[in-house]
XYZ file of C-alpha atoms in Angstrom:
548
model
C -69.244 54.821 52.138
C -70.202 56.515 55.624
C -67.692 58.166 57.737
C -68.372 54.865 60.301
C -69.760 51.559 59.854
C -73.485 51.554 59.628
C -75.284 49.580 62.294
C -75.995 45.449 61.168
C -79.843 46.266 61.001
C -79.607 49.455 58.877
C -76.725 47.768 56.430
C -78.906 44.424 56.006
C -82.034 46.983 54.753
C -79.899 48.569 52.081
C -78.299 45.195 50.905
C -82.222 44.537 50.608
C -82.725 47.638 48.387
C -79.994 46.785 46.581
C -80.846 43.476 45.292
C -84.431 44.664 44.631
C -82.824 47.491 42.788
C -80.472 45.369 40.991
C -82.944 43.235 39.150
C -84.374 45.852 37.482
C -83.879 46.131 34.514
C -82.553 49.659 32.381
C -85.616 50.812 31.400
C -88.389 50.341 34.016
C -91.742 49.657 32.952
C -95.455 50.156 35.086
C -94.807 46.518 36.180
C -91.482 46.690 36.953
C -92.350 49.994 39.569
C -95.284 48.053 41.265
C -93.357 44.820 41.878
C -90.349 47.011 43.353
C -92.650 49.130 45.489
C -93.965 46.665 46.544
C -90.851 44.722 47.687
C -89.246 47.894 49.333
C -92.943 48.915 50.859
C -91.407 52.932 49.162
C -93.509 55.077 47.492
C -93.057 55.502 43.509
C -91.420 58.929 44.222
C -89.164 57.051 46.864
C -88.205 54.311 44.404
C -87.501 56.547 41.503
C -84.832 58.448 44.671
C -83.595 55.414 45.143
C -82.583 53.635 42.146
C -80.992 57.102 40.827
C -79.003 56.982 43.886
C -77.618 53.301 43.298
C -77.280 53.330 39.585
C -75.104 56.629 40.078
C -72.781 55.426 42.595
C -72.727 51.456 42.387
C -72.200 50.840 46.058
C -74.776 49.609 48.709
C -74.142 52.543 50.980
C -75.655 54.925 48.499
C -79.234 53.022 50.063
C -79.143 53.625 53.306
C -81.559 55.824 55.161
C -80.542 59.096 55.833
C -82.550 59.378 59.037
C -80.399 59.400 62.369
C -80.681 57.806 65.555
C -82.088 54.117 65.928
C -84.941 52.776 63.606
C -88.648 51.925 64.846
C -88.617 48.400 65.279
C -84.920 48.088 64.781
C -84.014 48.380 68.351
C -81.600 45.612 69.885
C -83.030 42.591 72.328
C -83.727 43.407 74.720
C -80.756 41.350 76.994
C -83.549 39.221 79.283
C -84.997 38.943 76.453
C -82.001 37.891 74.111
C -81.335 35.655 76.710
C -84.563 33.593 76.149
C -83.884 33.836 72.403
C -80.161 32.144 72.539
C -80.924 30.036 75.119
C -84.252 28.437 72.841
C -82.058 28.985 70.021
C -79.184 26.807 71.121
C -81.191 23.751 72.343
C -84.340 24.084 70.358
C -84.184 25.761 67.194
C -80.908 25.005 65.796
C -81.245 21.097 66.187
C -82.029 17.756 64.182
C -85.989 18.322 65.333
C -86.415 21.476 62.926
C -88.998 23.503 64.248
C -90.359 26.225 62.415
C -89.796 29.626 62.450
C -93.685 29.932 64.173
C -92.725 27.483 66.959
C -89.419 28.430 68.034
C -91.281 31.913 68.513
C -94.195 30.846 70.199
C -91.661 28.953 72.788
C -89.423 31.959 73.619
C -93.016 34.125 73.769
C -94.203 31.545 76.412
C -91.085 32.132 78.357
C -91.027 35.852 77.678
C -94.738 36.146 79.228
C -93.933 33.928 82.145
C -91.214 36.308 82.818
C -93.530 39.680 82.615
C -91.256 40.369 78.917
C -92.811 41.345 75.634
C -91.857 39.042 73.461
C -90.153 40.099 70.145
C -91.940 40.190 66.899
C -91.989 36.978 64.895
C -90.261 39.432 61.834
C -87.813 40.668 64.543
C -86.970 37.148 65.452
C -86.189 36.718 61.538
C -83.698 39.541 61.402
C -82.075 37.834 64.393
C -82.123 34.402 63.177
C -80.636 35.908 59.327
C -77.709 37.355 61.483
C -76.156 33.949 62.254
C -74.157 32.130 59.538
C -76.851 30.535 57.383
C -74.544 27.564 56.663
C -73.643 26.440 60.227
C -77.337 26.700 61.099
C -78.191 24.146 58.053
C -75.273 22.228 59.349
C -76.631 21.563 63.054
C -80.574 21.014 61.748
C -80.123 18.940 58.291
C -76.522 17.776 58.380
C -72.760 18.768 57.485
C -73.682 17.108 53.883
C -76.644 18.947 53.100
C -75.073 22.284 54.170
C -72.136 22.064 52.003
C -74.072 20.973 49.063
C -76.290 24.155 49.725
C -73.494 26.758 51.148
C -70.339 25.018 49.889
C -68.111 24.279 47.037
C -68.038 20.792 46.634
C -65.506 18.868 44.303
C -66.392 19.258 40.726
C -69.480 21.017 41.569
C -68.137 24.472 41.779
C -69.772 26.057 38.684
C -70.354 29.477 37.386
C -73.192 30.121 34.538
C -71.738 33.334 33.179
C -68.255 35.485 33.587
C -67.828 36.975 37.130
C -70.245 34.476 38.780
C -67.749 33.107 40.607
C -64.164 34.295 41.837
C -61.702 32.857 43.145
C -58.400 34.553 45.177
C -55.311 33.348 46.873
C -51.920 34.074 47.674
C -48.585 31.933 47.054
C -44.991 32.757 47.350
C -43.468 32.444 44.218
C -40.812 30.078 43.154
C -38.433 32.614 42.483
C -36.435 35.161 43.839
C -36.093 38.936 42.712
C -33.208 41.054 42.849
C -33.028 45.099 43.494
C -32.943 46.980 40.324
C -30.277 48.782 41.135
C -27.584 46.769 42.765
C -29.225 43.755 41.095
C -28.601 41.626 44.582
C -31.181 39.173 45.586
C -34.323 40.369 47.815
C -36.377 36.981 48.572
C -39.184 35.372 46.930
C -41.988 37.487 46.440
C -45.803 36.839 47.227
C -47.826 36.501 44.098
C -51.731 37.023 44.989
C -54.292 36.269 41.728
C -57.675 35.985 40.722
C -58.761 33.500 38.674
C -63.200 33.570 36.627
C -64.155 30.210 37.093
C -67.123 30.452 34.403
C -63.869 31.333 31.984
C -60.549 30.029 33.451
C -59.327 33.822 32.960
C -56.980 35.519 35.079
C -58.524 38.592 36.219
C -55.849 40.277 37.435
C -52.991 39.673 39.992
C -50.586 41.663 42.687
C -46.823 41.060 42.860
C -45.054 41.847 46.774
C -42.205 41.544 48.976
C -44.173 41.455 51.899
C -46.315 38.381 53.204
C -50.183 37.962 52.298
C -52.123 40.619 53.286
C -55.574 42.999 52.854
C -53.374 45.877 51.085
C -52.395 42.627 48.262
C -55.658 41.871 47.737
C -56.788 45.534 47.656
C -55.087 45.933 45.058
C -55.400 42.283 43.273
C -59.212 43.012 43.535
C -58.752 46.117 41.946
C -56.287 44.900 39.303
C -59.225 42.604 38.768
C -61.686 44.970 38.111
C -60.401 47.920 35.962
C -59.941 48.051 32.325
C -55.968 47.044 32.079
C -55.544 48.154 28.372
C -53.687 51.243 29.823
C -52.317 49.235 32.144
C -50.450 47.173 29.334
C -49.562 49.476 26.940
C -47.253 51.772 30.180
C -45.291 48.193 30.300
C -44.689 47.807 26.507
C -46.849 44.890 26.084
C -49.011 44.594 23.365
C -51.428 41.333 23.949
C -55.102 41.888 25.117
C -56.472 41.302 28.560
C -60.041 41.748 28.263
C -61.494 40.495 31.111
C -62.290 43.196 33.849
C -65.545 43.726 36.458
C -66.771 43.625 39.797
C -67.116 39.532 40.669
C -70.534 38.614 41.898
C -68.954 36.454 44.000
C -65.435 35.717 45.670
C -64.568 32.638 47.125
C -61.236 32.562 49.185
C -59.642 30.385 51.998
C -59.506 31.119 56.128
C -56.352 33.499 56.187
C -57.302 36.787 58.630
C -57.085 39.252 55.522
C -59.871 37.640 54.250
C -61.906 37.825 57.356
C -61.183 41.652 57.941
C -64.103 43.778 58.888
C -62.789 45.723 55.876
C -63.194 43.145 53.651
C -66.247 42.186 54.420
C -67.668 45.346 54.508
C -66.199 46.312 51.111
C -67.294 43.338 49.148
C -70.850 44.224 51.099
C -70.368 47.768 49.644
C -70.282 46.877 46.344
C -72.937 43.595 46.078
C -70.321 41.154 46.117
C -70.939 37.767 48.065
C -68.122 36.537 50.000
C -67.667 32.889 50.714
C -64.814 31.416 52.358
C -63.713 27.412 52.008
C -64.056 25.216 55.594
C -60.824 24.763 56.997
C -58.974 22.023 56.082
C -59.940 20.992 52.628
C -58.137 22.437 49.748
C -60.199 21.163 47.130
C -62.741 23.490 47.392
C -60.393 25.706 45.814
C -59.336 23.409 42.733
C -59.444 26.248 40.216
C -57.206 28.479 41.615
C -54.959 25.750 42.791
C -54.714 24.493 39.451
C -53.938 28.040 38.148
C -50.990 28.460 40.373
C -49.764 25.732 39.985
C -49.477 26.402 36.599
C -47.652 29.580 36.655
C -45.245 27.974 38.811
C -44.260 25.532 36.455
C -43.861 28.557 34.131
C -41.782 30.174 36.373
C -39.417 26.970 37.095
C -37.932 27.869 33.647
C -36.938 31.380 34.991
C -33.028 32.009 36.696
C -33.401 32.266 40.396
C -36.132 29.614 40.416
C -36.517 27.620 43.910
C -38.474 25.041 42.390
C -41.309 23.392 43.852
C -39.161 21.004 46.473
C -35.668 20.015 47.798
C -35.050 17.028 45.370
C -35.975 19.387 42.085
C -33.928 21.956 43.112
C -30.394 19.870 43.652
C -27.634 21.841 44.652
C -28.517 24.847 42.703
C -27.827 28.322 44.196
C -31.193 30.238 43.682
C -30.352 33.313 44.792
C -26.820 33.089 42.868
C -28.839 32.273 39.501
C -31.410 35.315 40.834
C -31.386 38.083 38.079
C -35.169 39.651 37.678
C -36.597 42.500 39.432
C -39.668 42.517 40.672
C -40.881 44.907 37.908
C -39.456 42.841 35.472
C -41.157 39.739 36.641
C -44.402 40.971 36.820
C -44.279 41.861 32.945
C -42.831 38.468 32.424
C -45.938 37.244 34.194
C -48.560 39.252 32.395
C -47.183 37.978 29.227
C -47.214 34.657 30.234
C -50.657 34.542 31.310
C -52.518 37.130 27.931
C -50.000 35.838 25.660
C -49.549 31.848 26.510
C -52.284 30.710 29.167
C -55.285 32.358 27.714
C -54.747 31.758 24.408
C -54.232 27.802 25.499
C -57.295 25.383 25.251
C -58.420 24.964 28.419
C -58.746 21.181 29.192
C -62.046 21.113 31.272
C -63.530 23.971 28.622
C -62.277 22.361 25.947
C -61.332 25.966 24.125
C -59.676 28.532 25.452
C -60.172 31.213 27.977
C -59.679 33.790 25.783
C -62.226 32.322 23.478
C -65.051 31.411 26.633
C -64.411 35.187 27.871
C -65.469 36.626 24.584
C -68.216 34.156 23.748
C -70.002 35.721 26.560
C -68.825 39.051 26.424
C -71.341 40.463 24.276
C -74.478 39.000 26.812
C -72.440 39.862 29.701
C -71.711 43.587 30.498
C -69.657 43.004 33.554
C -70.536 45.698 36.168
C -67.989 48.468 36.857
C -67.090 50.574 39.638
C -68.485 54.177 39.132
C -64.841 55.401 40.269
C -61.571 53.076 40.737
C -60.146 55.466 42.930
C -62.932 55.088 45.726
C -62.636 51.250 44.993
C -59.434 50.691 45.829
C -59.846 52.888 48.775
C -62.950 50.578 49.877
C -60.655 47.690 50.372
C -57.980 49.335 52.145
C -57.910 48.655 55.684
C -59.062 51.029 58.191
C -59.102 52.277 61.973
C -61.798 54.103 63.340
C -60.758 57.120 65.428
C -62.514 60.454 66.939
C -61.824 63.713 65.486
C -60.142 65.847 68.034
C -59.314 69.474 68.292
C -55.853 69.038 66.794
C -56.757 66.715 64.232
C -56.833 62.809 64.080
C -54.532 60.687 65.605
C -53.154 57.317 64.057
C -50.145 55.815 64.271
C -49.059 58.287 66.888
C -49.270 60.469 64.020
C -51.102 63.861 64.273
C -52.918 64.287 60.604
C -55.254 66.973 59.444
C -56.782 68.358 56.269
C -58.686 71.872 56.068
C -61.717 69.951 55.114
C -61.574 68.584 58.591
C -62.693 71.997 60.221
C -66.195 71.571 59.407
C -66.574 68.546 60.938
C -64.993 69.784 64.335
C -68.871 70.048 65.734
C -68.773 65.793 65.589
C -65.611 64.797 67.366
C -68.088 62.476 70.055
C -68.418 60.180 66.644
C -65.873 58.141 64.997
C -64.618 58.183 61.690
C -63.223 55.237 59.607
C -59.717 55.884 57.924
C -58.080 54.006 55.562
C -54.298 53.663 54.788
C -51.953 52.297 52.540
C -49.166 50.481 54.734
C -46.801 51.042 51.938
C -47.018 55.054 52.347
C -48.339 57.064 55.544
C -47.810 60.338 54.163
C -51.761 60.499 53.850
C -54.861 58.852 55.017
C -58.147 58.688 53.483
C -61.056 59.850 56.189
C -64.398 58.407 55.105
C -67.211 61.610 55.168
C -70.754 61.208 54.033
C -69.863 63.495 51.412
C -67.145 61.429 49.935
C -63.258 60.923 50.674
C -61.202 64.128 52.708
C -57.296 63.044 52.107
C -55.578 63.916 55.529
C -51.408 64.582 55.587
C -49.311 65.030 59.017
C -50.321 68.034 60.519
C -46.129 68.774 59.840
C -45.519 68.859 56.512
C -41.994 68.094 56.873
C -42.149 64.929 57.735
C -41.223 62.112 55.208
C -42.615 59.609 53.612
C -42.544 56.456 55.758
C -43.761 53.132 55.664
C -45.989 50.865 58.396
C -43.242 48.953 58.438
C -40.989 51.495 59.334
C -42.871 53.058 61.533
C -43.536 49.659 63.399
C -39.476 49.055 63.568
C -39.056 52.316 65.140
C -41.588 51.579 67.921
C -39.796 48.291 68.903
C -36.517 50.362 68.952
C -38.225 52.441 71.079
C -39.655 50.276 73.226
C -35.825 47.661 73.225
C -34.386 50.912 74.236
C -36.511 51.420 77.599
C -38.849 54.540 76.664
C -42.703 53.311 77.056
C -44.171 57.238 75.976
C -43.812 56.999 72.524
C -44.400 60.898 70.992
C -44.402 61.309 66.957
C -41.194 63.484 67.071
C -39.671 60.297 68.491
C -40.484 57.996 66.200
C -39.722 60.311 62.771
C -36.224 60.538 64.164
C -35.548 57.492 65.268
C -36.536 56.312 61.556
C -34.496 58.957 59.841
C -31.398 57.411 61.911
C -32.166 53.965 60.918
C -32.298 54.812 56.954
C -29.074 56.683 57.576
C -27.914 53.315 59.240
C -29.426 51.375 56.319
C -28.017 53.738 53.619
C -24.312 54.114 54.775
C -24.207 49.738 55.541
C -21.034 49.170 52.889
C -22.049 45.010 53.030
C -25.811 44.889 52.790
C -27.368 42.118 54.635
C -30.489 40.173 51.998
C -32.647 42.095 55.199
C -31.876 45.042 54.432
C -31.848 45.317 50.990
C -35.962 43.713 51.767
C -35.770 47.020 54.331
C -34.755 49.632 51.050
C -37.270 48.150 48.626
C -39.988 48.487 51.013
C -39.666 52.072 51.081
C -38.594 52.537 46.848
C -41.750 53.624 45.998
C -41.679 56.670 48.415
C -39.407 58.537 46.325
C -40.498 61.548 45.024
C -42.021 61.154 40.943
C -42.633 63.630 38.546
C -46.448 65.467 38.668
C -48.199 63.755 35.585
C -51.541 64.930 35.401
C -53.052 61.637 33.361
C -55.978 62.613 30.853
C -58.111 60.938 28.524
C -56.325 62.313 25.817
C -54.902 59.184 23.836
C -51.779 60.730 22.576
C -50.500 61.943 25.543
C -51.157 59.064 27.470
C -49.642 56.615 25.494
C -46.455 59.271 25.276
C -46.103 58.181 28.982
C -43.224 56.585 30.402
C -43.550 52.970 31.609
C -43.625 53.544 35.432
C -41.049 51.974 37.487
C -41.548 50.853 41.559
C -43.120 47.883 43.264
C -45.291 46.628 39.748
C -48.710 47.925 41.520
C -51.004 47.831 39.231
C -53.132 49.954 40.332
C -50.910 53.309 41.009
C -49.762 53.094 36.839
C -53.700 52.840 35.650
C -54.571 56.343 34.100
C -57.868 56.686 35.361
C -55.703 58.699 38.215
C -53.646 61.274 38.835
C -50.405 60.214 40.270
C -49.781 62.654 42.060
C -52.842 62.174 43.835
C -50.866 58.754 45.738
C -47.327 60.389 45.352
C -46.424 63.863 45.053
C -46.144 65.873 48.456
C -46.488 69.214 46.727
C-alpha cells in the first residue's frame, strides 16, 4: 500500500484494473489480451506490466499509476461548477422523474454556459455521480424496495453461489467470564468477534478479547479468517481440521464505527473485497451470523462462569464465583467446539454439513490468498497519518524513528500513514512505496506499553492540572501506575482487566519459525491473549515481540 491514501479518482482507476485483471484467466490467450486492452485502453506491453504486478502482490495498490501530481482529466469541480452539479443533482437527478445520465448533463451544461463555465464532461459527470452511494441513489429514484432488493440483504434472500462469496462478521460479548491464569480470579466477560461463509455455514475464523469491539478485533478476526490455521491448531494441541481459509469476496457487517473506519474500507478496497454494511435497525439482514452466535452461546451456557443469556436463566447463580477458564483456555475450548462439533453437524438449511459443503466445493474453488499475512494483517490495522520531521515521527506524543527513515527525510511536506497495534506501542508500521519500515521510540529504553495505558496516563495528567503533555511525562507516570497496580495486596476485578491488558508485553523467547516441519511442530503451544494471528508460523515472533 502507498505511504498515504491515494486520491478517490486515482484509487477508483486501479479498482478498475483490478477487476479487468481479475477475470482473466491463468493462462491468457490472443483474445483474452485484446478484450483486456481494450477495457483498460493499455498497450499489450502495458497489460502484460500490469497483470505481473497484481498477480505478484494481490492488492489493488500494486495498479496504480506511478505518475505524480494530478491526472489529465482527473482534476476536481470546479466549486461554481460543483455547485451547479449538486444543486441539479439534489432536485433533478436523484428523484422519482429519472432522468438520464444525458439530460441531467445537458441541464447543468445549460446552467454552466449561462454562467460563462465550461461545463464538465458527460464521463466526468459519471465519475462524480459513481462517487455517491449507489444504493441511496436507487433509493430516492426507484424506491426503498427496489434498492434493497438490488443493494441489500433481504430475509431469506441472502445467498452465496460458491465459498467466500459472501461473509459475514460481528462481535458479541460472551456469556462467560474468564479468569487470570495466574491468580485464577475473574477478569469480565470477554468479546468474541467471528466470521461466519454463508455459501457453507463455516466458521472462518474468530478473535477472543478483553477489550470492547473494535478495528484491532477484526484485524485480526479477518486475518484469522484468511490464513491456513493447520499450524495454528496443532501449537494448541488440537488435532481436528479447519479447512476453510481465503480472502472473502465480500463482507457484510452491521453500523458499529470499526466497521466504517477509513482503514477498513480502504483495506478491504486493497485487497478486492466488497464491503456492505446492513441499514440500521434491522437485524435480520444478518440472520446467519446471528444464528451462529447464538449457537455458540448455547454451547457456552454449559461452561462454569456462564452468565447465561438473561436474568431469569441465570437465578441466583454467582458467575464470577463459578468463573474458572482463562481466556487461552476458552478459546481452545471454542475452536474445538466449532471443527470438532458444529462443522461436523448437518446443517439444517444445507441439509449436510459444513464440513461436507466446504469440501464439495473445495476442489472448483481455490480461495484466493494473501501474497504475505504479515502485510495483511498490517492492512487492517488502524492508522494515523503524520509528517516526517527532522527528529523522526511523532504519535502518541511518542518520538519514533527507524534508520530506514533517513532516506525519506527529503519528503517531510507529505504525510505518511502508520499503523499500530493498540495492544503494543513499542513499534509502528510506516507505510513506504517500497513496502513496510518498522519504526521503535527513538529511546530504546522505554517499555512496552499499551494504548490503553498510555491513554490512562494522559487523563492522570491532565486530572492532575498539567495541559503540556511531553513523552518523558507520560512513560513515568505509567511506570508509577504499574508499580501502583503491581504492589495492590486486594486487587480490584479493574485491575486485574488493567494487568491482562498489558500480559502479552512480556518479553518471549526469539523463535525464528521456519518451514521446516519438525521443528515447528517441536514448538511450544504459545501462551498470552489467544491471538491467533501472533502464534501462526508464517512469522517470526520476534518480529511483533522481541525488543532485541
Amino acid at each position: 500500500m502507498s505511504d498515504k491514501f491515494p486520491a478517490d479518482k486515482d484509487w477508483e482507476e486501479a479498482e478498475r484494473r483490478a477487476q479487468v485483471i481479475a477475470e482473466l484467466p491463468v493462462r491468457l490467450t490472443q483474445g483474452n489480451v485484446d478484450w483486456a486492452m481494450r477495457q483498460l485502453n493499455v498497450s499489450r506491453s502495458t497489460l502484460f506490466r500490469l497483470v505481473k504486478q497484481f498477480r505478484e502482490d494481490g492488492r489493488t495498490s500494486a495498479l496504480l499509476r506511478d505518475t505524480r501530481g494530478p491526472k489529465p482529466g482527473m482534476q476536481p469541480l470546479d466549486p461554481a461548477v460543483e455547485a451547479i452539479v449538486s444543486h441539479h443533482f439534489r432536485v433533478f437527478y436523484a428523484t422519482r422523474r429519472k432522468p438520464t445520465r444525458t439530460r441531467f448533463w445537458r441541464e447543468i451544461a445549460a446552467d454552466c454556459q449561462a454562467q460563462g463555465l465550461a461545463p464538465p464532461s458527460i464521463r466526468r459527470l459519471g465519475r462524480w455521480l459513481e462517487g455517491h452511494d449507489q444504493a441511496k441513489l436507487m433509493a430516492r429514484r426507484e424506491g426503498k424496495d427496489k434498492a434493497e432488493r438490488r443493494h441489500l440483504a433481504t430475509p431469506g434472500g441472502l445467498t452465496a453461489d460458491s465459498p467466500l462469496d459472501i461473509v459475514q462478521i460481528d462481535h458479541t460479548k460472551a456469556d462467560v467470564t474468564v479468569v487470570d491464569p495466574v491468580t485464577r480470579r475473574p477478569l469480565g466477560r470477554p468479546t468474541l468477534t467471528v466470521a461466519i461463509d454463508v455459501n457453507t455455514r463455516m466458521v472462518l475464523g474468530f478473535h477472543l478479547s478483553l477489550e470492547p469491539p473494535s478495528l484491532l478485533a477484526v484485524a485480526l478476526c479477518l486475518t484469522h479468517a484468511v490464513m491456513d490455521k493447520s499450524h495454528w491448531l496443532t501449537a494448541r494441541g488440537i488435532s481436528t481440521d479447519w479447512a476453510a481459509q481465503g480472502i472473502p469476496n465480500a463482507i457484510y457487517v452491521d453500523n458499529g464505527a470499526e466497521f466504517h473506519a477509513r482503514a477498513f474500507e480502504r483495506a478491504c478496497s486493497e485487497y478486492q473485497i466488497d464491503l456492505r454494511h446492513r441499514p440500521p435497525g434491522t437485524p435480520r439482514y444478518g440472520g446467519h451470523i446471528e444464528r451462529l452466535i447464538g449457537t455458540m452461546m448455547g454451547a457456552i451456557h454449559l461452561l462454569p462462569g456462564s452468565h447465561f443469556s438473561n436474568i431469569f436463566e441465570r437465578g441466583d447463580l454467582d458467575a464470577e464465583a463459578e468463573a474458572v477458564m482463562t481466556l487461552g483456555e476458552l478459546e481452545t475450548w471454542l475452536t474445538l467446539e466449532i471443527t470438532g462439533s458444529y462443522h461436523p453437524r448437518v446443517h439444517s438449511a444445507l441439509e449436510k454439513s459444513p464440513s461436507a459443503a466446504w469440501g464439495a466445493q473445495a476442489d472448483e474453488t481455490k480461495p484466493r490468498m494473501p501474497v504475505d499475512l504479515r502485510q495483511f494483517l498490517v492492512d487492517f490495522l488502524p492508522s494515523e497519518q503524520r509528517v516526517l520531521q527532522r527528529d523522526g515521527l511523532h504519535l502518541f506524543h511518542i518520538r519514533y524513528w527507524a534508520d530506514e527513515l533517513r532516506w525519506l527525510m527529503g519528503r517531510e511536506s507529505r504525510k505518511f500513514t502508520l499503523k499500530y497495534d493498540p495492544r503494543d506501542l513499542s513499534r509502528i508500521f510506516v507505510l513506504t512505496e517500497n513496502g513496510i519500515i518498522e519504526a521503535r521510540p527513538a529511546d530504546l529504553t522505554r517499555p512496552a506499553i499499551t494504548l490503553w495505558e498510555h491513554r490512562a496516563a494522559r487523563r492522570a495528567l491532565r486530572e492532575a492540572g498539567r495541559r503540556s503533555v511531553d513523552e518523558e511525562l507520560i512513560f513515568r507516570t505509567i511506570e508509577a501506575q504499574r508499580e501502583l497496580v503491581d504492589s495492590a495486596e486486594r486487587q480490584t476485578k479493574a485491575i486485574r482487566r488493567h494487568q491482562a491488558r498489558r500480559a502479552h508485553l512480556a518479553p518471549l523467547p526469539m523463535i525464528d519459525v521456519t518451514p521446516d516441519a519438525a521443528a515447528r511442530d517441536a514448538l511450544p503451544a504459545p501462551e498470552g491473549e489467544g491471538s491467533p494471528f501472533l502464534s501462526h508460523p508464517g512469522f517470526k515472533v520476534e518480529e511483533w515481540y522481541d525488543d532485541d
